[in-house]
Coordinates of C-alpha atoms in Angstrom, one line a residue:
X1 CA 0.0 0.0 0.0
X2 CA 1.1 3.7 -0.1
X3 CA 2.0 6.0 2.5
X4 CA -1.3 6.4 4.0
X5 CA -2.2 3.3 4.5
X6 CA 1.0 2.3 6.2
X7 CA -0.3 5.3 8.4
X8 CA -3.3 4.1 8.9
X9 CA -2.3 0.7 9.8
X10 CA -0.3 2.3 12.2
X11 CA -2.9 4.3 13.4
X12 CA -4.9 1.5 14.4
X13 CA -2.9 -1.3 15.7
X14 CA 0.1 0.3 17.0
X15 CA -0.7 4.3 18.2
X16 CA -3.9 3.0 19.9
X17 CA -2.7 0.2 21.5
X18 CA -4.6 -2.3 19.9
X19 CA -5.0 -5.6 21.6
X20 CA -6.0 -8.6 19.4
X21 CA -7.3 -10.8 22.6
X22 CA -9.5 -8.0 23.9
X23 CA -12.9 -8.4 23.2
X24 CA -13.8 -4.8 21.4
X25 CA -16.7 -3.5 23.3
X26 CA -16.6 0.1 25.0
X27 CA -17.8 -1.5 27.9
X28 CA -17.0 -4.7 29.5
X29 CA -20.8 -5.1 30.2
X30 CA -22.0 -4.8 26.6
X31 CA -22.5 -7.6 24.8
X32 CA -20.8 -7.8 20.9
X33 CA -23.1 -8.9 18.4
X34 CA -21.8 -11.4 15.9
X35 CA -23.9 -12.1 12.7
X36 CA -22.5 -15.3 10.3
X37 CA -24.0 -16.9 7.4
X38 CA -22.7 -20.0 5.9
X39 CA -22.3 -20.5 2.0
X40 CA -22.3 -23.9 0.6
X41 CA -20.6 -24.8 -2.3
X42 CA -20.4 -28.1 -2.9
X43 CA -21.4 -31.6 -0.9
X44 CA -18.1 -33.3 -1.4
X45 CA -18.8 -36.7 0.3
X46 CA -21.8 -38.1 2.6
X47 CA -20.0 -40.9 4.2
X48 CA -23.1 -43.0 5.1
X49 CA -20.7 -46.0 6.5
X50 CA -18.9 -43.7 8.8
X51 CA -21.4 -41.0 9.6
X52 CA -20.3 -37.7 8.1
X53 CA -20.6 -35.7 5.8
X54 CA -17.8 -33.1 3.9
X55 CA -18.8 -30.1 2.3
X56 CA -17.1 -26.9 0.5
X57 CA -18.0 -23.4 1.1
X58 CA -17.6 -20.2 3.3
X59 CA -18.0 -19.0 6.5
X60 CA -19.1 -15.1 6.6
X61 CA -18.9 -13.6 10.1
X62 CA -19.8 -9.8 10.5
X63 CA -19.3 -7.4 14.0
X64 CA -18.1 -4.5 14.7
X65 CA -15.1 -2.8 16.2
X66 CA -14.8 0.4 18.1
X67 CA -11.1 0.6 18.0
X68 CA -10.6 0.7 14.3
X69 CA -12.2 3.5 13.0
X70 CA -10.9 6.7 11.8
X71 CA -12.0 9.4 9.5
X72 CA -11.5 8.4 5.5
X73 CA -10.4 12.4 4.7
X74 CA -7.2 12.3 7.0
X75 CA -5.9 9.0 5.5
X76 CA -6.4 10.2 1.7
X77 CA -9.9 9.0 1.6
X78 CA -9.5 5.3 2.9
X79 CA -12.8 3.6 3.7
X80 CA -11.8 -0.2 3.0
X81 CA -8.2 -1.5 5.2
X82 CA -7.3 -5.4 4.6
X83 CA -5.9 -6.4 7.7
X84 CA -4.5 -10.1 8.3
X85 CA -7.2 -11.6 11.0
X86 CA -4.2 -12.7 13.1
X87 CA -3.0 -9.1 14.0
X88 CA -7.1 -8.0 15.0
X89 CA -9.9 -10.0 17.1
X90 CA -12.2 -12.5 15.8
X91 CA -14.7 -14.7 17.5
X92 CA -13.5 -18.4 18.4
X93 CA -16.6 -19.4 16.4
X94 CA -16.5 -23.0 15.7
X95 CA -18.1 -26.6 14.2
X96 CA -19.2 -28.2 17.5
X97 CA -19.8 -30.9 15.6
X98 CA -16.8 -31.7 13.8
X99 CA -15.4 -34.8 13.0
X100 CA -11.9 -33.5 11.4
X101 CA -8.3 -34.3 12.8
X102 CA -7.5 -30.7 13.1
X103 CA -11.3 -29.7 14.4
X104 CA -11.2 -26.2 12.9
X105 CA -10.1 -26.2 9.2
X106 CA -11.2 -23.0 8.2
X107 CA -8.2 -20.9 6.8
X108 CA -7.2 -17.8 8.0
X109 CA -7.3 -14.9 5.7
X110 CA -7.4 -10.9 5.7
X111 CA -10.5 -9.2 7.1
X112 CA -12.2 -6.3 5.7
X113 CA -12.2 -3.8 7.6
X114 CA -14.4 -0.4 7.2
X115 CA -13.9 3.2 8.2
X116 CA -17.0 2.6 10.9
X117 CA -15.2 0.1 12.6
X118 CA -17.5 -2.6 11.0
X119 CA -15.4 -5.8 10.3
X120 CA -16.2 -8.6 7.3
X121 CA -14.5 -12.4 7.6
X122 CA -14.6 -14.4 5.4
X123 CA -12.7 -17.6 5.4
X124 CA -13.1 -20.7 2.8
X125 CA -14.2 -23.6 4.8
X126 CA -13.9 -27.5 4.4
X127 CA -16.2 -28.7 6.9
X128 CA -16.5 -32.0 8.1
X129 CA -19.5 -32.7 10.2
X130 CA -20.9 -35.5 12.2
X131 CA -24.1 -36.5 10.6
X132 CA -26.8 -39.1 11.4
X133 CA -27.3 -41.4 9.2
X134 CA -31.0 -42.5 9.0
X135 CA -30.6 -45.9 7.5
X136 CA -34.2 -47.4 7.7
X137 CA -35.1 -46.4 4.3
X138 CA -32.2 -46.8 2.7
X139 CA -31.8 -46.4 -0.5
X140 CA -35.1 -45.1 -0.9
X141 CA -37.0 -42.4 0.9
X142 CA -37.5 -42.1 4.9
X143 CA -40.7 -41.6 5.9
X144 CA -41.1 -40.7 9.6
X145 CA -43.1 -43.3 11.5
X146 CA -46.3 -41.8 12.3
X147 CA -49.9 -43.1 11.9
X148 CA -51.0 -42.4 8.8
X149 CA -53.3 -44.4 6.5
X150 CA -52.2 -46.9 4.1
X151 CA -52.9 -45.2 1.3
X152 CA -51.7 -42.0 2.0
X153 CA -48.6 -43.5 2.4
X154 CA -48.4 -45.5 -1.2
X155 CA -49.2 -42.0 -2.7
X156 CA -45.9 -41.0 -0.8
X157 CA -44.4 -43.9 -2.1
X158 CA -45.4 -43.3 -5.5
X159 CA -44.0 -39.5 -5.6
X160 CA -41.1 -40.6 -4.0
X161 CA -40.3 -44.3 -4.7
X162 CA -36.2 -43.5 -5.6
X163 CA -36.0 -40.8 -2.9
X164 CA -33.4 -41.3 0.4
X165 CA -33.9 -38.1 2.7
X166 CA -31.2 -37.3 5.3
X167 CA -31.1 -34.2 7.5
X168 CA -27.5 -33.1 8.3
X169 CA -26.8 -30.2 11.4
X170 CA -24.1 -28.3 11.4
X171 CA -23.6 -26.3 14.8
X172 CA -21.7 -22.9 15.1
X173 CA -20.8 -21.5 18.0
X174 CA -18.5 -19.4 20.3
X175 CA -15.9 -21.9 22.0
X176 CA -15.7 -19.6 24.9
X177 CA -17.9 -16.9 25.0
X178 CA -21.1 -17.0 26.6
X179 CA -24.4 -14.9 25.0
X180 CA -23.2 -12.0 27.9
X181 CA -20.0 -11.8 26.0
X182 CA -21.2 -12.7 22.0
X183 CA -25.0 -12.5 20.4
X184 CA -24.2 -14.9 18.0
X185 CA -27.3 -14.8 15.1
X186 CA -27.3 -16.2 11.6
X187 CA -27.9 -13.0 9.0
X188 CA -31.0 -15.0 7.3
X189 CA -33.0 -17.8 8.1
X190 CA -31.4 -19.6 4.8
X191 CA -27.6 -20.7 3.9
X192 CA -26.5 -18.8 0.7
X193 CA -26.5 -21.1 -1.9
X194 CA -25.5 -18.5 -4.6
X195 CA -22.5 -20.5 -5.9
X196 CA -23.5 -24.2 -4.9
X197 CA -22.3 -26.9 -7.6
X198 CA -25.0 -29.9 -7.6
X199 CA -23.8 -33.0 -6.4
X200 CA -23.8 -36.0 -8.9
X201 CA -25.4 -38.4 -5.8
X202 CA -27.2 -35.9 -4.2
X203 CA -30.0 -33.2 -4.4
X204 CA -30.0 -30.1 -1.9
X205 CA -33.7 -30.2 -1.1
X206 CA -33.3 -27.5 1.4
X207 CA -30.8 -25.2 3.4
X208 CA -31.6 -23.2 6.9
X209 CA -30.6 -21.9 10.0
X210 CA -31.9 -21.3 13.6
X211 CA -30.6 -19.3 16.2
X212 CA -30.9 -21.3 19.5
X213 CA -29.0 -21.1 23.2
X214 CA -28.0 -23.8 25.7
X215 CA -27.0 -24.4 28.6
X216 CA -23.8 -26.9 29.2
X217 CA -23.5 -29.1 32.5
X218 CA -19.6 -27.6 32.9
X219 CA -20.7 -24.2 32.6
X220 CA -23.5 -22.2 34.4
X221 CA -24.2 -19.5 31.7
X222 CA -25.9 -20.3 28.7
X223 CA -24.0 -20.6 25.6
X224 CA -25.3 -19.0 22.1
X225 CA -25.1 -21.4 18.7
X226 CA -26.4 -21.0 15.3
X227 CA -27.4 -24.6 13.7
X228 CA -27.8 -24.8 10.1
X229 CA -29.5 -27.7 8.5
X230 CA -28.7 -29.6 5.2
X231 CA -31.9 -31.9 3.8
X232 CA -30.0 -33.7 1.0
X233 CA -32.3 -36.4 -1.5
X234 CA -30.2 -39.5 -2.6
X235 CA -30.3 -40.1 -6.3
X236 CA -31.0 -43.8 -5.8
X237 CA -31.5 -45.0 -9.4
X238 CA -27.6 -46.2 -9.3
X239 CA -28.2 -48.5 -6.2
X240 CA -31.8 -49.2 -7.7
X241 CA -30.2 -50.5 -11.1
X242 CA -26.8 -51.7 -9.8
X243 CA -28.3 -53.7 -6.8
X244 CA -31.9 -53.7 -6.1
X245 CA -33.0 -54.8 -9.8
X246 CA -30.5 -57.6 -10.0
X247 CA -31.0 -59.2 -7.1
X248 CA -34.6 -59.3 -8.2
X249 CA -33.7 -61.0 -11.6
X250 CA -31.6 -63.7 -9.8
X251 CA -33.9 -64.1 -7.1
X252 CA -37.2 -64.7 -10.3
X253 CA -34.5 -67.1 -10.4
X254 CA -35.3 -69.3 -7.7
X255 CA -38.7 -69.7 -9.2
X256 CA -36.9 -70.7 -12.9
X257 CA -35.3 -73.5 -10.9
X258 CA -38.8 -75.6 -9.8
X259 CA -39.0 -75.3 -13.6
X260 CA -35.8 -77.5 -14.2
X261 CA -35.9 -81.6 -14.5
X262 CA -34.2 -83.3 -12.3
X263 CA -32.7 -85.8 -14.5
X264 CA -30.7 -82.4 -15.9
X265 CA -28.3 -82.7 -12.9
X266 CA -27.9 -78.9 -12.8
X267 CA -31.2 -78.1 -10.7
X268 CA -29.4 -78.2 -7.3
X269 CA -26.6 -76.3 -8.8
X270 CA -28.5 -73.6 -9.8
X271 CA -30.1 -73.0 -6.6
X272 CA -26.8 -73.3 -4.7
X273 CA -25.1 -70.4 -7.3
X274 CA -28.3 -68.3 -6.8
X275 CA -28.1 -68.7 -2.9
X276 CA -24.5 -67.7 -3.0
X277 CA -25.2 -64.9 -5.4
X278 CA -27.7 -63.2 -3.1
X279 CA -25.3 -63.9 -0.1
X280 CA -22.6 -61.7 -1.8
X281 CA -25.4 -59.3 -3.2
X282 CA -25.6 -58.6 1.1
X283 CA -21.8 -58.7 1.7
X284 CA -21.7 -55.6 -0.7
X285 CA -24.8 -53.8 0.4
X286 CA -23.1 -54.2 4.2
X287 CA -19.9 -52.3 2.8
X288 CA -22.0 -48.9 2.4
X289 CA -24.0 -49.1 5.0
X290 CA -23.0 -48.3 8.9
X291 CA -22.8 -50.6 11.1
X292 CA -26.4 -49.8 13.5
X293 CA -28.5 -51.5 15.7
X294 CA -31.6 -48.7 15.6
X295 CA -32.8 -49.5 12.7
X296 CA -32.7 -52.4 10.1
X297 CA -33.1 -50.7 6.4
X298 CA -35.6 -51.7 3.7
X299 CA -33.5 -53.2 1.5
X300 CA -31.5 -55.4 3.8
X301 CA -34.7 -57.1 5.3
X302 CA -35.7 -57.4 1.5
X303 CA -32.3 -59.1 1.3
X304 CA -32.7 -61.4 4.4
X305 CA -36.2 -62.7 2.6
X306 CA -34.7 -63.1 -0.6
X307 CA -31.8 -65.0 1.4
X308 CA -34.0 -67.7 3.7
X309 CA -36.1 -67.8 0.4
X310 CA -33.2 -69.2 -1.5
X311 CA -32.2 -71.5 1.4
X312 CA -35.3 -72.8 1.6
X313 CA -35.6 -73.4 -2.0
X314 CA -32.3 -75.6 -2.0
X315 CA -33.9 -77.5 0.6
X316 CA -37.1 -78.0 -1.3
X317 CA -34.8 -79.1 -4.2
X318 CA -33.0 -81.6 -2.6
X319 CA -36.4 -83.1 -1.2
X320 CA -37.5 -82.9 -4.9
X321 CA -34.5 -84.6 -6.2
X322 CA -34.5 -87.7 -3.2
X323 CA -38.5 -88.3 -4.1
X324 CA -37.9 -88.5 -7.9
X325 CA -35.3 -90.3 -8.0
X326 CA -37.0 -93.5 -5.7
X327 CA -38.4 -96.7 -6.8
X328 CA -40.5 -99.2 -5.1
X329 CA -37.4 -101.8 -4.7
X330 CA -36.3 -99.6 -1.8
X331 CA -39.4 -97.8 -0.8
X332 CA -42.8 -98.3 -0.2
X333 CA -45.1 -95.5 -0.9
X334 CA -47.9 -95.3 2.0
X335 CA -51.3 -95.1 0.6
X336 CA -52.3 -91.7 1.8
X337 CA -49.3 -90.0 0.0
X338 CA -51.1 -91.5 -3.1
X339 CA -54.2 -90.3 -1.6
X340 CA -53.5 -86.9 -0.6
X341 CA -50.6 -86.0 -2.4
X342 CA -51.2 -87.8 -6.1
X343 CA -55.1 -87.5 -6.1
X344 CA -55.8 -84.1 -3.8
X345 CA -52.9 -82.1 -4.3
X346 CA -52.2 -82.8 -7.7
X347 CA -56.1 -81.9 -8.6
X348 CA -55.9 -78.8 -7.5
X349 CA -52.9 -77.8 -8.9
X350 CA -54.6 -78.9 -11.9
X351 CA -51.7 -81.9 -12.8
X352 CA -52.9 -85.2 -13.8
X353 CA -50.1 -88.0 -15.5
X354 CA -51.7 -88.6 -19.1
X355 CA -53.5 -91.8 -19.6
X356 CA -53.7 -92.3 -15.5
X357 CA -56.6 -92.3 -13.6
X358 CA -55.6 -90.6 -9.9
X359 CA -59.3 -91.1 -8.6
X360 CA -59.3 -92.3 -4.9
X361 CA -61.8 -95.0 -6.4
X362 CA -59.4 -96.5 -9.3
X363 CA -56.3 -96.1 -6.4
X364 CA -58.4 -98.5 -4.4
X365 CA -59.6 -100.4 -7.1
X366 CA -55.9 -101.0 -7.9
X367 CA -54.6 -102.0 -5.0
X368 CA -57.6 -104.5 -4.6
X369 CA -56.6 -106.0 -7.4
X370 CA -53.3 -106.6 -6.6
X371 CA -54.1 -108.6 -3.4
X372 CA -55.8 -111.2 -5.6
X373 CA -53.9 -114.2 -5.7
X374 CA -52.4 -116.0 -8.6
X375 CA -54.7 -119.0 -8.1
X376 CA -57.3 -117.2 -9.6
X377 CA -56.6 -118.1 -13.0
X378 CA -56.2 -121.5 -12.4
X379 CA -59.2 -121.7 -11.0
X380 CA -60.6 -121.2 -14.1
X381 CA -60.1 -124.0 -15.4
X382 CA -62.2 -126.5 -13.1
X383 CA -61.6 -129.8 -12.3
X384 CA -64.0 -131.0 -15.1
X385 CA -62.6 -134.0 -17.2
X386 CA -65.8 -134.1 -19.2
X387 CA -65.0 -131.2 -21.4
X388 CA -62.5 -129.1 -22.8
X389 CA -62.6 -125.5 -21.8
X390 CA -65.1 -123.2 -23.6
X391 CA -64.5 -120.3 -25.5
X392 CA -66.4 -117.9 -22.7
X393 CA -64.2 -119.4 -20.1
X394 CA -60.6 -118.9 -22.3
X395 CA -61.9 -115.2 -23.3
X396 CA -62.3 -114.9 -19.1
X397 CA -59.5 -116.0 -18.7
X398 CA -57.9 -113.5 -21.3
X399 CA -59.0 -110.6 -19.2
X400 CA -57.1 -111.4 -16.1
X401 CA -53.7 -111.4 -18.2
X402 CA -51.5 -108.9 -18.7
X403 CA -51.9 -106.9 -22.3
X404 CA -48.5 -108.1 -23.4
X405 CA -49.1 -111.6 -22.4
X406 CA -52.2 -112.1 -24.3
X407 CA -51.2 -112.3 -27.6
X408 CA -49.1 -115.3 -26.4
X409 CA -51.6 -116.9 -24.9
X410 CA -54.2 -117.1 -28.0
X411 CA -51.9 -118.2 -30.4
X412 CA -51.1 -121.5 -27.6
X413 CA -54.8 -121.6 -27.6
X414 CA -55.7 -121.4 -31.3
X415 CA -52.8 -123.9 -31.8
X416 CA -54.5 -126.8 -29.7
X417 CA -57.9 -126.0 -31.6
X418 CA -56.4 -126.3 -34.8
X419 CA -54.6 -129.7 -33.3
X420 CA -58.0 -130.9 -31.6
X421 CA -59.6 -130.3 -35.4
X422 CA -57.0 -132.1 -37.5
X423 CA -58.1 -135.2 -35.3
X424 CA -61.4 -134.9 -35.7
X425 CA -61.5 -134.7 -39.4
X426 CA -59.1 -137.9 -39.0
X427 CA -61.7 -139.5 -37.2
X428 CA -64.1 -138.6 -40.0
X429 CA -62.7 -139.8 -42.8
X430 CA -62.7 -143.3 -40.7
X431 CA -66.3 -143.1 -39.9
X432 CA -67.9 -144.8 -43.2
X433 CA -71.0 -147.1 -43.5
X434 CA -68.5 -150.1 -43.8
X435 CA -67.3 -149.1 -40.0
X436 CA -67.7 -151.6 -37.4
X437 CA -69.1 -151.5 -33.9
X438 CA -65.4 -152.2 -32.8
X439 CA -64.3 -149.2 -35.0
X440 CA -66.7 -146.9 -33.3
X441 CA -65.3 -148.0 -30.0
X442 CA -61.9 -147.6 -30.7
X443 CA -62.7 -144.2 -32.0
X444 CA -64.3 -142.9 -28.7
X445 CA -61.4 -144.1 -26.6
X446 CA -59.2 -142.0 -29.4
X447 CA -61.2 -139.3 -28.6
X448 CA -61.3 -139.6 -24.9
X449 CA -57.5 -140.0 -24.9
X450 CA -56.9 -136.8 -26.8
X451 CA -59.2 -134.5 -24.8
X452 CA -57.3 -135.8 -21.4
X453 CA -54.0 -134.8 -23.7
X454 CA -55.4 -131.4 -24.6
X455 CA -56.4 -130.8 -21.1
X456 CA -53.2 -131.8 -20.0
X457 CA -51.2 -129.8 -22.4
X458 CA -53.2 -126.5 -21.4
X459 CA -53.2 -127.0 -18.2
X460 CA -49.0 -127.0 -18.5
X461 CA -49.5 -123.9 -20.7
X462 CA -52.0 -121.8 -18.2
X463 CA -49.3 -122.6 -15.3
X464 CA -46.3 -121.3 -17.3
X465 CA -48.4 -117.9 -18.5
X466 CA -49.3 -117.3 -15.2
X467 CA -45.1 -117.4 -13.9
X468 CA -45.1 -114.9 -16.9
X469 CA -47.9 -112.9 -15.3
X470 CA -47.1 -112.6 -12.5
X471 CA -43.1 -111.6 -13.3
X472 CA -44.7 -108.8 -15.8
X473 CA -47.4 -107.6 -13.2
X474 CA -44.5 -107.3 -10.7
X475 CA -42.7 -105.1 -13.2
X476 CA -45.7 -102.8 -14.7
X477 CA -45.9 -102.3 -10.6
X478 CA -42.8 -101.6 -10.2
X479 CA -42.5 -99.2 -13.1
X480 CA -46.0 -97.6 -12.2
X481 CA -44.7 -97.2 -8.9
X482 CA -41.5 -95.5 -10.0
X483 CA -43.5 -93.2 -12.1
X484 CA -45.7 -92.5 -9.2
X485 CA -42.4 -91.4 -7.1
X486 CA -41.3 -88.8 -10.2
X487 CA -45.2 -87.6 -10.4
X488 CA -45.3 -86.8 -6.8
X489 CA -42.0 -85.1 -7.4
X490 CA -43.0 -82.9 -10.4
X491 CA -46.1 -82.1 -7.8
X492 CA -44.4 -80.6 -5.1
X493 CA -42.1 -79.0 -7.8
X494 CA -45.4 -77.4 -8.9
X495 CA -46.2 -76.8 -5.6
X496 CA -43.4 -75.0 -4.4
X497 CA -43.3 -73.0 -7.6
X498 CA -46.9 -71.1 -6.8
X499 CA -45.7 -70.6 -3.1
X500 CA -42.7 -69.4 -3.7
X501 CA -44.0 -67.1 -6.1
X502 CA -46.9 -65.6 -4.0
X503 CA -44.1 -65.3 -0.9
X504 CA -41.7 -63.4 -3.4
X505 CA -44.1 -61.0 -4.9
X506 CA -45.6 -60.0 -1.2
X507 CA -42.0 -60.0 -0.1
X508 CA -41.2 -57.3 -2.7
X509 CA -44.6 -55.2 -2.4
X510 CA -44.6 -55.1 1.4
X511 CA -40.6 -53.9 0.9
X512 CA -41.7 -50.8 -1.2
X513 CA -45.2 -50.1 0.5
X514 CA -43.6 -50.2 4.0
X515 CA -40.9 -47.8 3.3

């Protein structure tokens, strides 16, 4: 500067005996007043994990100071002095709430100082505040619990389904002064937001200050502070796409595996890599989220569902993969799993095996049938030596055999016709008028002998069909029995399919309507 300010300057803090510790007030029993306002510039960080948030701005502190004034015409018309805000006094005005390593980093800087002793600071600020992190919504908004209807609160939901709220305080205040000594006030009842820079995570929603005084429990005065307040939105649509949506594709999933065979070998697999998928889905939500016990948020209890859902849906599939996989050499299936479980349970899913009647009457039926004993054929056959058996009884005796046995048993049966005809029509040709009495004798004992021989002969046919019979019926039971095990399978695949799906999708709209 020129001569007259080095005069001035000397003037004021050296000629006067300036102190910079004394608090300038005429009179030890006036109070200063101190007005500030806080300019935001930028939300650096919100550190949701740690609690705090960072921002950018200014700090601009206004009050007034008897001892440096003077009169502009003796000092070649000076009204404005810059003075370094080491060499004068300013108010120990602090973040009470600050969560940096060095507490206060606001830098110091010259203050403007005016001919009327009125005195403007102005120091760029880095703050780093202490913030409470209001997890139970998170990533979406944060409604205050209160008692409000239903659907008031799905309108909410709907205006603000991507919206996290948080409310950050930051408190200024003297560090020593009490309000006897400093009237701290904020100049308006909103920051200055003149030069803020929008955040690329965050919206500033809103921005104000109260004036407030408390009283401490070390210190019987009460103490002045001015708390500003930051409402910030989160811009959720990154967490929405990046986490929420694809944990909902691999959890529909779940519901793609019920669809899968179990001869494909991959269905327990596929449940198992979806189980583990949605396990590390919630290892990296944990990462950006603190570490609280007051609140569970939103999307972790969606999470935890999705999770036991998963879980439970490898256990249905290993129960789905032991039943289909049975047969009746190593176990028995009770009659009221065929009752409830392949006639009820499969009706109303609306499942039936093609070509299979699942009526409780043909189950019974069935198994009354096979309690009859093998005798039953033979029994056909009579103890009768007067006749061969009739075509009524052999077509009778048809229906009680198996349908692949049948063929084999009317060509045995049509081959002893076709023999029992050759000999008559031998017999014939020996019956002519010239024919004796002995002839006609000897021609009934031929005939005699030959039905005992065709009786025989069937008789040694009938037995070896019905070994057949009964080693094909044991085998169509066996396989029906098998197929029975893989039906009731497919039905509790079914079954577990529709609940799983009902679960999931009230899972997921509880999740966003009780936000």
């Amino acid at each position: 500067g020129g001569p007259d300010q080095r005069r001035l300057l000397k003037y004021l803090l050296t000629d006067n005996g300036y102190n910079p510790i004394e608090r300038p007030v005429q009179n030890d029993s006036h109070t200063l007043s101190v007005i500030i306002n806080l300019a935001l510039q930028h939300i650096i960080d919100f550190d949701g994990k740690n609690e705090a948030i960072v921002i950018s701005g200014w700090m601009t502190m206004m009050w007034n100071d008897y001892s440096l004034k003077w009169k502009p015409e003796e000092f070649g018309n000076i009204e404005t002095l810059r003075i370094p805000s080491t060499q004068i006094w300013t108010p120990d005005i602090l973040l009470y709430n600050s969560a940096d390593e060095k507490f206060d980093p606001t830098m110091k800087v010259n203050a403007v100082v005016q001919h009327n002793g009125d005195i403007l600071y102005v120091p760029p600020v880095l703050f780093k505040s202490i913030c409470s992190f209001d997890i139970a919504g998170f990533p979406f908004v944060s409604i205050k619990k209160e008692k409000v209807f239903q659907l008031y609160r799905i309108f909410i939901l709907i205006g603000c389904l991507f919206l996290d709220t948080q409310y950050c305080t930051l408190k200024f205040g003297p560090w020593t002064y009490d309000d006897f000594g400093i009237n701290l006030t904020a100049e308006s009842s909103k920051g200055q937001l003149d030069a803020y820079v929008k955040s690329a995570e965050w919206d500033l929603e809103d921005f104000s200050a109260t004036n407030n005084r408390t009283k401490y429990d070390c210190c019987p005065n009460v103490y002045p502070y001015v708390l500003y307040t930051i409402q910030i939105r989160r811009r959720s649509l990154y967490y929405f796409t990046n986490i929420v949506v694809p944990c909902f594709l691999i959890s529909c999933m779940t519901l793609l595996g019920f669809l899968l065979a179990p001869d494909s070998g991959e269905k327990l697999t596929l449940q198992v890599t979806i189980l583990l998928t949605v396990v590390m889905f919630s290892l990296l939500l944990s990462e950006i989220m603190p570490p609280s016990s007051n609140a569970i948020p939103i999307i972790t209890i969606y999470f935890m569902c999705i999770m036991i859902m998963s879980a439970v849906s490898v256990v249905a599939s290993v129960i789905v993969i032991s039943l289909h996989f049975r047969n009746s050499k190593n176990y028995t299936m009770p009659l009221w799993v065929r009752k409830y479980i392949c006639n009820y349970l499969a009706w109303l899913l609306f499942m039936k095996r093609p070509n299979h009647d699942l009526s409780w009457g043909a189950i019974r039926r069935q198994w009354a049938f096979l309690k009859q004993e093998p005798h039953n054929i033979n029994a056909l056959i009579g103890n009768n030596h007067s006749k061969i058996p009739s075509e009524p009884l052999l077509h009778k005796t048809f229906e009680l055999l198996p349908n692949n046995i049948i063929d084999i048993e009317k060509e045995s049966l049509e081959f002893q016709e076709n023999q029992q005809k050759q000999r008559s029509d031998v017999l014939l040709e020996f019956s002519v008028p010239r024919v004796t009495k002995i002839h006609r004798n000897v021609s009934k004992e031929l005939h005699t002998c030959d039905m005992e021989m065709v009786r025989s002969e069937l008789r040694i046919i009938i037995s070896q069909l019905t070994v057949l019979t009964n080693h094909f019926r044991r085998q169509e039971e066996h396989d029906d029995e098998t197929q029975d095990w893989k039906f009731i399978a497919m039905v509790i695949d079914r079954l577990c399919l529709i609940i799983f799906s009902i679960v999931m999708f009230v899972f997921t709209t509880l999740t966003f309507l009780n936000v």
